mmCIF file of C-alpha atoms in Angstrom:
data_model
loop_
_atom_site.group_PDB
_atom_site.id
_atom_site.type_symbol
_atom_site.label_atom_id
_atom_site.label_comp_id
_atom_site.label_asym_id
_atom_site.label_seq_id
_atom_site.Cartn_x
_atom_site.Cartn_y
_atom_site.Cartn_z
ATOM 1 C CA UNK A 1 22.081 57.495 32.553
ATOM 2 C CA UNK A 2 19.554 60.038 31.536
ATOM 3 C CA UNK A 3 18.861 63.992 31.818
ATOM 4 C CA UNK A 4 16.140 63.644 34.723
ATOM 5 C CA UNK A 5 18.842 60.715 36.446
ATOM 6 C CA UNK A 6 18.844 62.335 39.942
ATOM 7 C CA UNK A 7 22.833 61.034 39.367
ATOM 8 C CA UNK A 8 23.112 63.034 36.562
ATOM 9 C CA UNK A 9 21.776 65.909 37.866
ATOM 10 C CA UNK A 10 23.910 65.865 41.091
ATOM 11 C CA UNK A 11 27.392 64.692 38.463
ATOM 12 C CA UNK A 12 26.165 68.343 36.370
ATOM 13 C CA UNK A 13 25.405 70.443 39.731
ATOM 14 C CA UNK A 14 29.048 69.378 41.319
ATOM 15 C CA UNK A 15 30.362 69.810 37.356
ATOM 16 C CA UNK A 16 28.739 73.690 37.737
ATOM 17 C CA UNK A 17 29.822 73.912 40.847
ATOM 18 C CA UNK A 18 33.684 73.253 40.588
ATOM 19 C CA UNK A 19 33.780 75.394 37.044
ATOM 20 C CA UNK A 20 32.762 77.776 39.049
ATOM 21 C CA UNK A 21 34.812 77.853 41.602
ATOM 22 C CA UNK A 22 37.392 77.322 39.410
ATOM 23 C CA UNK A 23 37.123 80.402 37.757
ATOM 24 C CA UNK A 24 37.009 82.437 40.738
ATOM 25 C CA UNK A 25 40.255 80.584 41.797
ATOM 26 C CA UNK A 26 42.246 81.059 38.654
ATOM 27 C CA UNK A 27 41.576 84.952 38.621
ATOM 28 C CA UNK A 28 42.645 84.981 41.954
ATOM 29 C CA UNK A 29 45.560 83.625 41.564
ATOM 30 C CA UNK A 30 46.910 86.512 39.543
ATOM 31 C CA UNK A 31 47.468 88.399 42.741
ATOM 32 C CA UNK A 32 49.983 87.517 45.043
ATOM 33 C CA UNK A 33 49.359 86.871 48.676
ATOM 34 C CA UNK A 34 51.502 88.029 51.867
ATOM 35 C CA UNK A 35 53.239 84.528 53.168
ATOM 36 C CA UNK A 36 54.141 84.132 56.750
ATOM 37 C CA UNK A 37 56.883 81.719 57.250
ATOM 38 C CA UNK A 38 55.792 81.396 61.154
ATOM 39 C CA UNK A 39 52.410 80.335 59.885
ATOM 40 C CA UNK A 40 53.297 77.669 57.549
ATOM 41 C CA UNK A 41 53.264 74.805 60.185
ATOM 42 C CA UNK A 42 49.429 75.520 61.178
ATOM 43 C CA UNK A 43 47.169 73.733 58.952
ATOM 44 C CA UNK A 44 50.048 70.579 58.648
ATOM 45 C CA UNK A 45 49.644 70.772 62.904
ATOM 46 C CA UNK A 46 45.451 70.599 62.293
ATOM 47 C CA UNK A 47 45.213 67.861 59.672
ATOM 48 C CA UNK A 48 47.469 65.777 61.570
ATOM 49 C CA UNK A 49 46.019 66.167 65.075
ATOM 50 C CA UNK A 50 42.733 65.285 63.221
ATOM 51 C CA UNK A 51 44.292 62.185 61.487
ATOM 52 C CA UNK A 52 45.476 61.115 65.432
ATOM 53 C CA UNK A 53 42.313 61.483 66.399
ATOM 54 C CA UNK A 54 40.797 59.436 63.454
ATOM 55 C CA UNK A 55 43.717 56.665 63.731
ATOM 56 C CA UNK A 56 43.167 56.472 67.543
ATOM 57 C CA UNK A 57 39.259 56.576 67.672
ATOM 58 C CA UNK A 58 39.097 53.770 64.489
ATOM 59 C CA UNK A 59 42.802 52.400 63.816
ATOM 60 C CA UNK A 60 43.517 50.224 60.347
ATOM 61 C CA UNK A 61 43.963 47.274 61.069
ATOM 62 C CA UNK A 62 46.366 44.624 59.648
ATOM 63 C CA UNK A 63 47.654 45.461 55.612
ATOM 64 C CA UNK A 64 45.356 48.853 55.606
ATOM 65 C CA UNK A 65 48.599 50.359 58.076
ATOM 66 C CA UNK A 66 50.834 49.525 55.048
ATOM 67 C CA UNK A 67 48.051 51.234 52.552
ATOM 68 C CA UNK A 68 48.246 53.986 54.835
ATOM 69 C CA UNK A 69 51.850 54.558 55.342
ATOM 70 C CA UNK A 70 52.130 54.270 51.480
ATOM 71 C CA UNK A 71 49.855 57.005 50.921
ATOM 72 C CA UNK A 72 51.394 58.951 53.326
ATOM 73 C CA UNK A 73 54.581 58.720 51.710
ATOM 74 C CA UNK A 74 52.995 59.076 48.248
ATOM 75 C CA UNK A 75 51.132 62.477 49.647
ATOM 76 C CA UNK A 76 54.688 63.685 50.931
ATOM 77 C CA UNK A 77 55.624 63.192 47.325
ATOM 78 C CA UNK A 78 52.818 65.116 45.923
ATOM 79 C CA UNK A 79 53.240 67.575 48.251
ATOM 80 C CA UNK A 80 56.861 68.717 48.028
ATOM 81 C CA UNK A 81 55.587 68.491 43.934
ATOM 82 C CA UNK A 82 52.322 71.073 44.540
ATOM 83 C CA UNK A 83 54.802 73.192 46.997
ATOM 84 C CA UNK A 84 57.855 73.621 44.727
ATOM 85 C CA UNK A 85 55.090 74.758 41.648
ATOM 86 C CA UNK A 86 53.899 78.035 44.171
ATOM 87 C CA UNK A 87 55.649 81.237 43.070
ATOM 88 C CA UNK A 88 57.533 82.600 46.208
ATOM 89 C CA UNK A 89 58.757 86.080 45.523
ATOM 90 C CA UNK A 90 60.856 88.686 47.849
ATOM 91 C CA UNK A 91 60.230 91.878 48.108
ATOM 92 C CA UNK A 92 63.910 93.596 47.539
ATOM 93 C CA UNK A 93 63.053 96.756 49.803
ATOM 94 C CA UNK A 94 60.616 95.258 52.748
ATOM 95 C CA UNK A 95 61.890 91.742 52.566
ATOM 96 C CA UNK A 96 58.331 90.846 52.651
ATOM 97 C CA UNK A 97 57.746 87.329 51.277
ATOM 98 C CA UNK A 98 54.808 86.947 48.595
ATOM 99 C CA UNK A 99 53.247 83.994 47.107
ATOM 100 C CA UNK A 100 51.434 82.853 43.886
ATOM 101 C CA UNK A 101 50.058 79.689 43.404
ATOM 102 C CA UNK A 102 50.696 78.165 39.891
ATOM 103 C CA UNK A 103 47.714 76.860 37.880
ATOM 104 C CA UNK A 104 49.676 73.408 37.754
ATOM 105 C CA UNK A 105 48.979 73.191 41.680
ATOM 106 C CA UNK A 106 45.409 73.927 40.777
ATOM 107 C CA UNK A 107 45.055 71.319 38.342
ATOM 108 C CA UNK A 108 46.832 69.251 40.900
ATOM 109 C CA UNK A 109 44.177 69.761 43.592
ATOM 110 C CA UNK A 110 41.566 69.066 40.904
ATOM 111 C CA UNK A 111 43.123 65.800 40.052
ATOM 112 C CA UNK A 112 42.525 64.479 43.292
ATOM 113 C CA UNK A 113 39.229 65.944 44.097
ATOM 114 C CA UNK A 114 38.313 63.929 40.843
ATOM 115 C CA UNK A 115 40.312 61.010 42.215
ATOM 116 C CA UNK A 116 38.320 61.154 45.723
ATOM 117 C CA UNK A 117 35.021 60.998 43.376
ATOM 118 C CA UNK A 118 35.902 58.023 41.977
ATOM 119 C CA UNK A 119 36.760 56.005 45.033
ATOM 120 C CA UNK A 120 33.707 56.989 46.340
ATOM 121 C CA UNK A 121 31.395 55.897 43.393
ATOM 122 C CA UNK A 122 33.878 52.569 43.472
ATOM 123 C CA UNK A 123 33.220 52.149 47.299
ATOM 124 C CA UNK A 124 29.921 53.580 47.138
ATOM 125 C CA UNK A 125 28.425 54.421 50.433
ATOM 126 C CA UNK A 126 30.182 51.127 51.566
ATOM 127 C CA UNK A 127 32.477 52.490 54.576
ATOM 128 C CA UNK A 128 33.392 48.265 55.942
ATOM 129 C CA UNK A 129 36.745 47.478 55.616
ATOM 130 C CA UNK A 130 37.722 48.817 52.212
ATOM 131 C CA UNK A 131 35.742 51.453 52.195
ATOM 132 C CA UNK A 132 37.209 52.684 55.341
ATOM 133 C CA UNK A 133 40.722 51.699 54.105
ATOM 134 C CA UNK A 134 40.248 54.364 51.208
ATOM 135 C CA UNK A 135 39.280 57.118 53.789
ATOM 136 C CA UNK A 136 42.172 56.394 56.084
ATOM 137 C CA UNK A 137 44.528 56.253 52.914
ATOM 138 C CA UNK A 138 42.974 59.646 51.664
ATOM 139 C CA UNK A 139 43.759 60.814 55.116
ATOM 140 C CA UNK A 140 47.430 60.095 55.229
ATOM 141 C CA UNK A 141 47.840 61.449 51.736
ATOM 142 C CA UNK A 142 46.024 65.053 52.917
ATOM 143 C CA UNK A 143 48.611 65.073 55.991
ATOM 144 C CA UNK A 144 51.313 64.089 53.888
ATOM 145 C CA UNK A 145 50.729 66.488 50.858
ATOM 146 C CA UNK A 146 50.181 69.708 53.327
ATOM 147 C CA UNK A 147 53.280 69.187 55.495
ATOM 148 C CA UNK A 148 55.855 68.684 52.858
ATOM 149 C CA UNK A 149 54.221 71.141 50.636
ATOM 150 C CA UNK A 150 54.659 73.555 53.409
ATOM 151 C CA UNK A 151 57.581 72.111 54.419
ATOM 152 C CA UNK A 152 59.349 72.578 50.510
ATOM 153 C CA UNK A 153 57.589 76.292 51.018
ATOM 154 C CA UNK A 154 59.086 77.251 54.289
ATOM 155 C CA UNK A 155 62.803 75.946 53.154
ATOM 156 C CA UNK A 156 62.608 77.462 49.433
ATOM 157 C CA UNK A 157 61.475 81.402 50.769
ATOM 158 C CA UNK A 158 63.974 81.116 53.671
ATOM 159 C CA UNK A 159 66.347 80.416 51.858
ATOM 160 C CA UNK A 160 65.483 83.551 49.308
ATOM 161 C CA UNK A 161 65.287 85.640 52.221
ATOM 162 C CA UNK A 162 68.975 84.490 52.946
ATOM 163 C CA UNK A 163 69.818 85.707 49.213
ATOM 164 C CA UNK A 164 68.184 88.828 49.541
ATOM 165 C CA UNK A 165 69.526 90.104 53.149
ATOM 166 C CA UNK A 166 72.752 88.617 51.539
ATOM 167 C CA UNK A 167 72.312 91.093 48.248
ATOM 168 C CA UNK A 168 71.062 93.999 50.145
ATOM 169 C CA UNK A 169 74.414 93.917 52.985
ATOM 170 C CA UNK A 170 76.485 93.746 50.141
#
């Protein structure tokens, strides 16, 4: 692979492009954000209605259900991981919940954008039967990873809330 490779060019544009963005990212996660416990279940709700929809339209077939339930269970995994590395903090006054997401989460995320890039250079444009195998297994692990991380979220701050009501009545 050469400098004027049109692959090379589009591997160094997406290289620019995520150093970039992950430099915004990383300053911004120096600042903590407000987190809203009755809000945590939205974007689970979303990915998996989509993944339905996907599974209903074009269903695996045969071993690809076992691929998928696999990665589902392997996203879960990952995702209780990526959700006990976020910084929850309460607020002892307000009670307000904050969060901070750790840079190991980030690196996390990164890992498996770099993971998705792979399968597709492996499976090339090639979306028959293993092709679409990969897609529906990357879709299981998405679902999986973003309702136990919010899942390991939602049970770690309310149970700090407990502890802090708890402090402040005593």
């Amino acid at each position: 692979m050469t400098f004027s490779d049109p692959r090379f060019i589009s591997y160094a544009a997406a290289g620019v492009g995520i150093a970039v963005l992950l430099f915004f990212r990383l300053r911004a996660m120096r600042r903590a954000k407000p987190l809203k416990l009755e809000r945590l279940w939205i974007i689970p709700a979303l990915y998996t209605a989509f993944a339905c929809a996907l599974f209903w339209k074009l269903p695996p077939h045969g071993l690809q259900w076992l691929t998928v339930t696999a990665a589902l269970a392997v996203g879960a995994g990952v995702g209780w991981l990526r959700g006990s590395t976020m910084r929850i903090a309460v607020d002892p006054v307000t009670h307000d919940l904050n969060q901070r997401q750790s840079p190991a989460a980030l690196v996390l995320l990164v890992a498996l954008i770099g993971m998705r890039y792979v399968a597709r250079e492996h499976f090339g444009g090639d979306l028959t039967h293993a092709g679409a195998g990969v897609i529906d297994a990357f879709v299981a692990f998405a679902v999986g990873l973003l309702a136990l991380q919010r899942v390991e979220m939602f049970l770690r701050a309310r149970r700090l809330l407990g502890e802090a009501r708890a402090r402040r009545t005593t």
